[in-house]
Amino acid sequence: MDALPDRREKIATLASHALIGAMLLLVMWQGLLPGLLCVCLGFLGTRRLSPWLGRLTRARDGAAPSLAAALVALLPLVLIAVALPRTRGLILDAPGQYRELLGFMARTVLELRDRLPHDIAGQLPDGADQVQRVIAGYLASKAVTLAMTGRAWLGGLLFAYVGLLIGALAAARPSVLGEIKPLTAALHLRARRFGETFRQIVVAQFWIALLNTFLTAMFLLVVLPLWERRLPYTMALILLTFAAGLIPIVGNLICNGVLTLVGLSVSPLVALTCLGFLIAIHKAEYFVNAKVIGHRTHMGVWELLAVMFVMEAVFGPAGLVAAPLFYAYAKKELHAAGWV
């Protein structure tokens, strides 16, 4: 008699794995990753705020989650209303700004010999011109791609906010009373493990990216102006630092390359200063990544790089962001099943 419930539970577990896998593939295929991340963020934020609001307002047990969900839903709108008059062009025209930045970098690469000191420029090999043209062509092609992403950028912001609402409402939903069916229980378990993985990786990486962005902003807006040097596209570079900082390891390389190349457009000394500064703060990030993210998820650097390489090849830049989260979740499920 006990064999039938056990069989039903095994089938429900397999079905839940298939449904979660299909959902994650659909998210990547349809470009819904910002929405999925914001679903997790809204859910986690609501759950974290509920006890605090309950103690603060002395509300009933059922009212605190609703208040937390309302706060999570309204806070982005309030921030946008306050910041939009000053940052409207920065937010709405972001693809155009980065298109100009890529074009500027392409021109800087082509003018590399003219920007370097004559002694160093004379030491460049004969094939350097061809390499410069290849790099400049690649940057120019990415600039053309960005020219057609204006609507996609605004659509991504909309999906992100809708995902935040879904996560907040799901966290405020009352607990289900009575017996839970096997498939529902299995899906709840998958969702809980995915949420734990999100909290372990994305939240930690978010604070790391925020710290990097603050230090980079201080460097670009305070240190360099005191030295009577300013980089073009400063605000775009600061936003790029935050976005790239959400990507472990590879994001550091992107920031290092972009800021150094833009610094080279001012002078070789500024480029070296930017590179030295970035290496210093990103070395600290490597330490935090190794201690926090690597320790919590038991992921080696080689594993992470391999998965990110494959995901980027299949899904593009979104794969770089999703790879650490998806791989850590898959490894958590395999570990729970006793496979690894």
mmCIF file of C-alpha atoms in Angstrom:
data_model
loop_
_atom_site.group_PDB
_atom_site.id
_atom_site.type_symbol
_atom_site.label_atom_id
_atom_site.label_comp_id
_atom_site.label_asym_id
_atom_site.label_seq_id
_atom_site.Cartn_x
_atom_site.Cartn_y
_atom_site.Cartn_z
ATOM 1 C CA MET A 1 0.000 0.000 0.000
ATOM 2 C CA ASP A 2 2.912 2.331 0.668
ATOM 3 C CA ALA A 3 4.372 1.777 -2.792
ATOM 4 C CA LEU A 4 1.737 3.917 -4.540
ATOM 5 C CA PRO A 5 2.366 7.136 -2.505
ATOM 6 C CA ASP A 6 6.124 6.686 -2.917
ATOM 7 C CA ARG A 7 5.703 6.264 -6.652
ATOM 8 C CA ARG A 8 3.490 9.354 -6.833
ATOM 9 C CA GLU A 9 6.101 11.388 -4.952
ATOM 10 C CA LYS A 10 8.881 10.236 -7.300
ATOM 11 C CA ILE A 11 6.788 11.102 -10.349
ATOM 12 C CA ALA A 12 5.914 14.486 -8.820
ATOM 13 C CA THR A 13 9.609 15.171 -8.132
ATOM 14 C CA LEU A 14 10.566 14.329 -11.722
ATOM 15 C CA ALA A 15 7.691 16.439 -13.058
ATOM 16 C CA SER A 16 8.699 19.397 -10.870
ATOM 17 C CA HIS A 17 12.296 19.201 -12.114
ATOM 18 C CA ALA A 18 11.034 19.126 -15.720
ATOM 19 C CA LEU A 19 8.720 22.094 -15.143
ATOM 20 C CA ILE A 20 11.418 24.187 -13.456
ATOM 21 C CA GLY A 21 13.932 23.334 -16.197
ATOM 22 C CA ALA A 22 11.424 24.239 -18.911
ATOM 23 C CA MET A 23 10.588 27.504 -17.121
ATOM 24 C CA LEU A 24 14.261 28.523 -16.894
ATOM 25 C CA LEU A 25 14.819 27.703 -20.575
ATOM 26 C CA LEU A 26 11.716 29.724 -21.493
ATOM 27 C CA VAL A 27 12.993 32.658 -19.413
ATOM 28 C CA MET A 28 16.292 32.665 -21.288
ATOM 29 C CA TRP A 29 14.729 32.046 -24.690
ATOM 30 C CA GLN A 30 12.201 34.881 -24.363
ATOM 31 C CA GLY A 31 14.571 37.350 -22.652
ATOM 32 C CA LEU A 32 12.667 37.383 -19.353
ATOM 33 C CA LEU A 33 15.708 37.132 -17.085
ATOM 34 C CA PRO A 34 15.236 40.661 -15.592
ATOM 35 C CA GLY A 35 11.687 39.702 -14.691
ATOM 36 C CA LEU A 36 12.754 36.429 -13.037
ATOM 37 C CA LEU A 37 15.460 38.143 -10.994
ATOM 38 C CA CYS A 38 12.996 40.798 -9.864
ATOM 39 C CA VAL A 39 10.431 38.128 -8.924
ATOM 40 C CA CYS A 40 13.030 36.690 -6.552
ATOM 41 C CA LEU A 41 14.000 40.168 -5.361
ATOM 42 C CA GLY A 42 10.391 41.160 -4.680
ATOM 43 C CA PHE A 43 9.686 37.907 -2.846
ATOM 44 C CA LEU A 44 12.834 38.112 -0.735
ATOM 45 C CA GLY A 45 12.375 41.815 0.007
ATOM 46 C CA THR A 46 8.767 41.325 1.099
ATOM 47 C CA ARG A 47 9.654 38.392 3.346
ATOM 48 C CA ARG A 48 12.503 40.346 4.930
ATOM 49 C CA LEU A 49 10.410 43.479 5.507
ATOM 50 C CA SER A 50 7.326 41.728 6.907
ATOM 51 C CA PRO A 51 8.633 41.012 10.457
ATOM 52 C CA TRP A 52 10.194 44.481 10.719
ATOM 53 C CA LEU A 53 6.975 46.214 9.633
ATOM 54 C CA GLY A 54 4.967 43.981 11.930
ATOM 55 C CA ARG A 55 6.997 45.099 14.947
ATOM 56 C CA LEU A 56 7.039 48.729 13.815
ATOM 57 C CA THR A 57 3.309 49.112 13.160
ATOM 58 C CA ARG A 58 2.061 46.398 15.540
ATOM 59 C CA ALA A 59 -0.147 45.223 12.723
ATOM 60 C CA ARG A 60 -1.987 41.910 12.681
ATOM 61 C CA ASP A 61 -0.062 38.888 11.441
ATOM 62 C CA GLY A 62 -1.860 38.915 8.101
ATOM 63 C CA ALA A 63 -1.474 42.668 7.567
ATOM 64 C CA ALA A 64 2.333 42.912 7.830
ATOM 65 C CA PRO A 65 3.062 40.950 4.608
ATOM 66 C CA SER A 66 0.528 43.082 2.719
ATOM 67 C CA LEU A 67 2.164 46.270 3.985
ATOM 68 C CA ALA A 68 5.601 44.938 3.014
ATOM 69 C CA ALA A 69 4.353 44.012 -0.471
ATOM 70 C CA ALA A 70 2.865 47.495 -0.934
ATOM 71 C CA LEU A 71 6.150 49.081 0.151
ATOM 72 C CA VAL A 72 8.194 46.908 -2.218
ATOM 73 C CA ALA A 73 5.821 47.757 -5.088
ATOM 74 C CA LEU A 74 5.703 51.503 -4.431
ATOM 75 C CA LEU A 75 9.356 52.133 -3.561
ATOM 76 C CA PRO A 76 10.655 51.868 -7.178
ATOM 77 C CA LEU A 77 7.917 54.246 -8.367
ATOM 78 C CA VAL A 78 8.824 56.769 -5.676
ATOM 79 C CA LEU A 79 12.525 56.532 -6.517
ATOM 80 C CA ILE A 80 11.812 56.979 -10.229
ATOM 81 C CA ALA A 81 9.540 59.954 -9.557
ATOM 82 C CA VAL A 82 12.261 61.613 -7.475
ATOM 83 C CA ALA A 83 15.186 60.770 -9.746
ATOM 84 C CA LEU A 84 13.570 60.950 -13.200
ATOM 85 C CA PRO A 85 13.720 64.754 -13.639
ATOM 86 C CA ARG A 86 17.512 64.593 -13.262
ATOM 87 C CA THR A 87 18.245 61.189 -14.793
ATOM 88 C CA ARG A 88 15.592 60.932 -17.478
ATOM 89 C CA GLY A 89 18.080 61.063 -20.335
ATOM 90 C CA LEU A 90 20.434 58.687 -18.567
ATOM 91 C CA ILE A 91 17.715 56.052 -18.048
ATOM 92 C CA LEU A 92 15.650 56.334 -21.219
ATOM 93 C CA ASP A 93 18.539 56.934 -23.605
ATOM 94 C CA ALA A 94 20.936 54.376 -22.109
ATOM 95 C CA PRO A 95 21.298 52.317 -25.340
ATOM 96 C CA GLY A 96 22.188 55.466 -27.281
ATOM 97 C CA GLN A 97 24.779 56.512 -24.712
ATOM 98 C CA TYR A 98 26.479 53.123 -24.758
ATOM 99 C CA ARG A 99 26.352 53.099 -28.558
ATOM 100 C CA GLU A 100 28.287 56.378 -28.524
ATOM 101 C CA LEU A 101 30.672 54.971 -25.908
ATOM 102 C CA LEU A 102 31.426 51.908 -28.062
ATOM 103 C CA GLY A 103 32.021 54.116 -31.081
ATOM 104 C CA PHE A 104 34.353 56.299 -29.017
ATOM 105 C CA MET A 105 36.272 53.208 -27.857
ATOM 106 C CA ALA A 106 36.561 51.968 -31.435
ATOM 107 C CA ARG A 107 38.106 55.285 -32.516
ATOM 108 C CA THR A 108 40.473 55.179 -29.526
ATOM 109 C CA VAL A 109 41.670 51.707 -30.538
ATOM 110 C CA LEU A 110 42.306 52.831 -34.123
ATOM 111 C CA GLU A 111 44.283 55.851 -32.848
ATOM 112 C CA LEU A 112 46.310 53.770 -30.393
ATOM 113 C CA ARG A 113 49.713 54.586 -31.925
ATOM 114 C CA ASP A 114 48.985 58.302 -31.806
ATOM 115 C CA ARG A 115 47.953 58.202 -28.145
ATOM 116 C CA LEU A 116 50.900 56.184 -26.841
ATOM 117 C CA PRO A 117 54.350 57.718 -26.250
ATOM 118 C CA HIS A 118 56.549 57.461 -29.348
ATOM 119 C CA ASP A 119 58.988 55.083 -27.657
ATOM 120 C CA ILE A 120 56.218 52.630 -26.774
ATOM 121 C CA ALA A 121 54.326 53.052 -30.060
ATOM 122 C CA GLY A 122 57.498 52.220 -31.972
ATOM 123 C CA GLN A 123 57.748 48.885 -30.157
ATOM 124 C CA LEU A 124 54.323 47.667 -31.333
ATOM 125 C CA PRO A 125 54.607 44.714 -33.751
ATOM 126 C CA ASP A 126 53.738 45.068 -37.414
ATOM 127 C CA GLY A 127 50.535 43.044 -36.978
ATOM 128 C CA ALA A 128 49.205 45.429 -34.333
ATOM 129 C CA ASP A 129 47.350 47.507 -36.939
ATOM 130 C CA GLN A 130 45.358 44.467 -38.053
ATOM 131 C CA VAL A 131 44.540 43.597 -34.442
ATOM 132 C CA GLN A 132 43.415 47.192 -33.840
ATOM 133 C CA ARG A 133 41.106 47.036 -36.866
ATOM 134 C CA VAL A 134 39.599 43.734 -35.693
ATOM 135 C CA ILE A 135 38.931 45.105 -32.193
ATOM 136 C CA ALA A 136 37.536 48.356 -33.554
ATOM 137 C CA GLY A 137 35.297 46.432 -35.963
ATOM 138 C CA TYR A 138 33.976 44.302 -33.116
ATOM 139 C CA LEU A 139 33.188 47.372 -31.002
ATOM 140 C CA ALA A 140 31.522 49.085 -33.952
ATOM 141 C CA SER A 141 29.345 46.006 -34.614
ATOM 142 C CA LYS A 142 28.178 46.026 -30.990
ATOM 143 C CA ALA A 143 27.373 49.731 -31.352
ATOM 144 C CA VAL A 144 25.155 48.946 -34.355
ATOM 145 C CA THR A 145 23.389 46.254 -32.315
ATOM 146 C CA LEU A 146 22.739 48.697 -29.484
ATOM 147 C CA ALA A 147 21.165 51.130 -31.934
ATOM 148 C CA MET A 148 18.204 48.748 -32.251
ATOM 149 C CA THR A 149 17.696 47.968 -28.559
ATOM 150 C CA GLY A 150 15.831 51.073 -27.404
ATOM 151 C CA ARG A 151 12.428 49.375 -27.218
ATOM 152 C CA ALA A 152 13.951 46.210 -25.781
ATOM 153 C CA TRP A 153 15.563 48.284 -23.020
ATOM 154 C CA LEU A 154 12.256 49.890 -22.015
ATOM 155 C CA GLY A 155 10.507 46.523 -22.307
ATOM 156 C CA GLY A 156 13.113 44.989 -20.008
ATOM 157 C CA LEU A 157 12.437 47.696 -17.411
ATOM 158 C CA LEU A 158 8.711 46.969 -17.631
ATOM 159 C CA PHE A 159 9.233 43.213 -17.269
ATOM 160 C CA ALA A 160 11.502 43.850 -14.281
ATOM 161 C CA TYR A 161 8.833 45.894 -12.492
ATOM 162 C CA VAL A 162 6.098 43.367 -13.284
ATOM 163 C CA GLY A 163 8.367 40.647 -11.901
ATOM 164 C CA LEU A 164 8.879 42.700 -8.737
ATOM 165 C CA LEU A 165 5.087 42.946 -8.298
ATOM 166 C CA ILE A 166 4.638 39.206 -8.830
ATOM 167 C CA GLY A 167 7.307 38.382 -6.261
ATOM 168 C CA ALA A 168 5.871 40.802 -3.696
ATOM 169 C CA LEU A 169 2.328 39.491 -4.131
ATOM 170 C CA ALA A 170 3.494 35.881 -3.926
ATOM 171 C CA ALA A 171 5.308 36.592 -0.653
ATOM 172 C CA ALA A 172 2.208 38.285 0.815
ATOM 173 C CA ARG A 173 -0.080 35.395 -0.122
ATOM 174 C CA PRO A 174 -1.467 33.532 2.943
ATOM 175 C CA SER A 175 -0.127 30.052 3.620
ATOM 176 C CA VAL A 176 -2.161 27.215 2.156
ATOM 177 C CA LEU A 177 -4.046 25.263 4.814
ATOM 178 C CA GLY A 178 -4.766 21.567 4.570
ATOM 179 C CA GLU A 179 -3.078 18.760 2.673
ATOM 180 C CA ILE A 180 -0.675 19.771 -0.108
ATOM 181 C CA LYS A 181 -0.636 17.557 -3.187
ATOM 182 C CA PRO A 182 2.666 15.881 -4.174
ATOM 183 C CA LEU A 183 3.335 18.021 -7.262
ATOM 184 C CA THR A 184 2.562 21.247 -5.392
ATOM 185 C CA ALA A 185 4.868 20.216 -2.546
ATOM 186 C CA ALA A 186 7.643 19.327 -4.994
ATOM 187 C CA LEU A 187 7.299 22.675 -6.794
ATOM 188 C CA HIS A 188 7.380 24.519 -3.467
ATOM 189 C CA LEU A 189 10.615 22.711 -2.623
ATOM 190 C CA ARG A 190 12.165 23.610 -6.005
ATOM 191 C CA ALA A 191 11.125 27.249 -5.588
ATOM 192 C CA ARG A 192 12.509 27.406 -2.043
ATOM 193 C CA ARG A 193 15.880 26.028 -3.142
ATOM 194 C CA PHE A 194 16.004 28.429 -6.082
ATOM 195 C CA GLY A 195 15.234 31.291 -3.698
ATOM 196 C CA GLU A 196 18.008 30.169 -1.342
ATOM 197 C CA THR A 197 20.433 30.101 -4.253
ATOM 198 C CA PHE A 198 19.327 33.580 -5.330
ATOM 199 C CA ARG A 199 19.888 34.887 -1.809
ATOM 200 C CA GLN A 200 23.332 33.275 -1.588
ATOM 201 C CA ILE A 201 24.649 34.474 -4.954
ATOM 202 C CA VAL A 202 22.742 37.411 -6.371
ATOM 203 C CA VAL A 203 22.229 39.326 -3.129
ATOM 204 C CA ALA A 204 25.909 38.938 -2.169
ATOM 205 C CA GLN A 205 26.981 39.929 -5.691
ATOM 206 C CA PHE A 206 24.608 42.910 -5.583
ATOM 207 C CA TRP A 207 26.327 44.343 -2.490
ATOM 208 C CA ILE A 208 29.742 43.685 -4.024
ATOM 209 C CA ALA A 209 28.675 45.506 -7.216
ATOM 210 C CA LEU A 210 27.254 48.373 -5.161
ATOM 211 C CA LEU A 211 30.542 48.773 -3.273
ATOM 212 C CA ASN A 212 32.531 48.688 -6.522
ATOM 213 C CA THR A 213 30.224 51.274 -8.058
ATOM 214 C CA PHE A 214 30.582 53.601 -5.066
ATOM 215 C CA LEU A 215 34.386 53.367 -5.120
ATOM 216 C CA THR A 216 34.505 53.832 -8.901
ATOM 217 C CA ALA A 217 32.168 56.845 -8.667
ATOM 218 C CA MET A 218 34.427 58.411 -6.030
ATOM 219 C CA PHE A 219 37.431 57.808 -8.276
ATOM 220 C CA LEU A 220 35.804 59.253 -11.409
ATOM 221 C CA LEU A 221 33.898 62.135 -9.804
ATOM 222 C CA VAL A 222 36.291 63.167 -7.012
ATOM 223 C CA VAL A 223 39.840 61.809 -7.404
ATOM 224 C CA LEU A 224 40.329 62.459 -11.120
ATOM 225 C CA PRO A 225 38.825 66.000 -11.034
ATOM 226 C CA LEU A 226 41.130 66.856 -8.117
ATOM 227 C CA TRP A 227 43.961 65.733 -10.398
ATOM 228 C CA GLU A 228 42.434 67.978 -13.110
ATOM 229 C CA ARG A 229 41.529 64.996 -15.260
ATOM 230 C CA ARG A 230 38.050 63.923 -16.342
ATOM 231 C CA LEU A 231 36.910 60.918 -18.342
ATOM 232 C CA PRO A 232 34.221 61.245 -21.015
ATOM 233 C CA TYR A 233 30.941 59.338 -20.517
ATOM 234 C CA THR A 234 31.477 59.297 -16.740
ATOM 235 C CA MET A 235 27.882 58.490 -15.764
ATOM 236 C CA ALA A 236 27.629 55.757 -18.376
ATOM 237 C CA LEU A 237 30.852 54.237 -17.016
ATOM 238 C CA ILE A 238 29.476 54.288 -13.460
ATOM 239 C CA LEU A 239 26.284 52.487 -14.516
ATOM 240 C CA LEU A 240 28.354 50.009 -16.526
ATOM 241 C CA THR A 241 30.445 49.305 -13.421
ATOM 242 C CA PHE A 242 27.335 48.372 -11.469
ATOM 243 C CA ALA A 243 25.838 46.229 -14.256
ATOM 244 C CA ALA A 244 29.119 44.427 -14.955
ATOM 245 C CA GLY A 245 29.734 44.027 -11.228
ATOM 246 C CA LEU A 246 26.693 41.727 -11.059
ATOM 247 C CA ILE A 247 28.653 39.249 -13.200
ATOM 248 C CA PRO A 248 31.295 37.394 -11.159
ATOM 249 C CA ILE A 249 34.884 37.408 -12.509
ATOM 250 C CA VAL A 250 34.043 38.357 -16.114
ATOM 251 C CA GLY A 251 32.473 41.635 -15.007
ATOM 252 C CA ASN A 252 35.810 42.701 -13.555
ATOM 253 C CA LEU A 253 37.523 42.143 -16.894
ATOM 254 C CA ILE A 254 34.862 44.167 -18.701
ATOM 255 C CA CYS A 255 35.230 47.099 -16.275
ATOM 256 C CA ASN A 256 39.016 46.979 -16.430
ATOM 257 C CA GLY A 257 39.073 46.981 -20.219
ATOM 258 C CA VAL A 258 36.488 49.703 -20.783
ATOM 259 C CA LEU A 259 37.726 52.189 -18.169
ATOM 260 C CA THR A 260 41.379 51.698 -19.155
ATOM 261 C CA LEU A 261 40.573 52.229 -22.834
ATOM 262 C CA VAL A 262 38.542 55.355 -22.097
ATOM 263 C CA GLY A 263 41.349 56.571 -19.817
ATOM 264 C CA LEU A 264 43.786 56.064 -22.689
ATOM 265 C CA SER A 265 41.769 58.562 -24.727
ATOM 266 C CA VAL A 266 42.811 61.186 -22.156
ATOM 267 C CA SER A 267 46.428 60.132 -21.630
ATOM 268 C CA PRO A 268 48.513 56.977 -21.048
ATOM 269 C CA LEU A 269 49.116 58.059 -17.441
ATOM 270 C CA VAL A 270 45.374 58.311 -16.775
ATOM 271 C CA ALA A 271 44.905 54.871 -18.344
ATOM 272 C CA LEU A 272 47.543 53.376 -16.034
ATOM 273 C CA THR A 273 45.968 55.105 -13.036
ATOM 274 C CA CYS A 274 42.534 53.713 -13.922
ATOM 275 C CA LEU A 275 43.967 50.236 -14.401
ATOM 276 C CA GLY A 276 45.837 50.329 -11.093
ATOM 277 C CA PHE A 277 42.774 51.578 -9.219
ATOM 278 C CA LEU A 278 40.493 48.958 -10.736
ATOM 279 C CA ILE A 279 42.918 46.126 -10.061
ATOM 280 C CA ALA A 280 43.167 47.215 -6.423
ATOM 281 C CA ILE A 281 39.413 47.262 -5.744
ATOM 282 C CA HIS A 282 38.716 44.157 -7.803
ATOM 283 C CA LYS A 283 41.371 42.161 -5.956
ATOM 284 C CA ALA A 284 39.303 42.822 -2.839
ATOM 285 C CA GLU A 285 36.236 41.606 -4.728
ATOM 286 C CA TYR A 286 37.980 38.366 -5.691
ATOM 287 C CA PHE A 287 38.626 37.758 -1.983
ATOM 288 C CA VAL A 288 34.979 38.403 -1.098
ATOM 289 C CA ASN A 289 33.761 36.207 -3.983
ATOM 290 C CA ALA A 290 36.000 33.349 -2.912
ATOM 291 C CA LYS A 291 35.016 33.578 0.748
ATOM 292 C CA VAL A 292 31.315 34.354 0.406
ATOM 293 C CA ILE A 293 29.950 33.017 -2.869
ATOM 294 C CA GLY A 294 32.425 30.192 -3.442
ATOM 295 C CA HIS A 295 32.179 28.942 0.150
ATOM 296 C CA ARG A 296 28.381 29.031 0.273
ATOM 297 C CA THR A 297 27.780 27.319 -3.078
ATOM 298 C CA HIS A 298 30.885 25.094 -3.274
ATOM 299 C CA MET A 299 31.670 26.369 -6.786
ATOM 300 C CA GLY A 300 35.217 26.476 -8.094
ATOM 301 C CA VAL A 301 36.399 29.318 -10.307
ATOM 302 C CA TRP A 302 37.000 26.917 -13.216
ATOM 303 C CA GLU A 303 33.427 25.602 -12.925
ATOM 304 C CA LEU A 304 31.980 29.093 -12.936
ATOM 305 C CA LEU A 305 34.049 30.231 -15.913
ATOM 306 C CA ALA A 306 33.177 27.120 -17.937
ATOM 307 C CA VAL A 307 29.442 27.511 -17.306
ATOM 308 C CA MET A 308 29.549 31.236 -18.047
ATOM 309 C CA PHE A 309 31.388 30.590 -21.317
ATOM 310 C CA VAL A 310 28.768 28.067 -22.460
ATOM 311 C CA MET A 311 25.798 30.174 -21.335
ATOM 312 C CA GLU A 312 27.165 33.284 -23.049
ATOM 313 C CA ALA A 313 27.674 31.327 -26.269
ATOM 314 C CA VAL A 314 24.086 30.036 -26.191
ATOM 315 C CA PHE A 315 22.114 32.964 -24.732
ATOM 316 C CA GLY A 316 24.385 35.979 -25.188
ATOM 317 C CA PRO A 317 25.121 38.545 -22.444
ATOM 318 C CA ALA A 318 22.102 37.423 -20.399
ATOM 319 C CA GLY A 319 23.765 34.016 -20.098
ATOM 320 C CA LEU A 320 26.678 35.588 -18.234
ATOM 321 C CA VAL A 321 24.306 36.912 -15.565
ATOM 322 C CA ALA A 322 22.198 33.749 -15.341
ATOM 323 C CA ALA A 323 25.058 31.223 -15.373
ATOM 324 C CA PRO A 324 26.162 31.515 -11.688
ATOM 325 C CA LEU A 325 22.566 31.420 -10.426
ATOM 326 C CA PHE A 326 21.372 28.545 -12.630
ATOM 327 C CA TYR A 327 24.497 26.448 -12.113
ATOM 328 C CA ALA A 328 24.485 26.913 -8.334
ATOM 329 C CA TYR A 329 20.792 25.950 -8.235
ATOM 330 C CA ALA A 330 21.380 22.827 -10.347
ATOM 331 C CA LYS A 331 24.288 21.840 -8.119
ATOM 332 C CA LYS A 332 22.134 22.356 -5.002
ATOM 333 C CA GLU A 333 19.462 20.042 -6.415
ATOM 334 C CA LEU A 334 22.030 17.395 -7.369
ATOM 335 C CA HIS A 335 23.589 17.621 -3.917
ATOM 336 C CA ALA A 336 20.185 17.218 -2.231
ATOM 337 C CA ALA A 337 19.518 14.142 -4.371
ATOM 338 C CA GLY A 338 22.880 12.628 -3.419
ATOM 339 C CA TRP A 339 24.327 12.778 -6.942
ATOM 340 C CA VAL A 340 27.258 15.112 -6.088
#
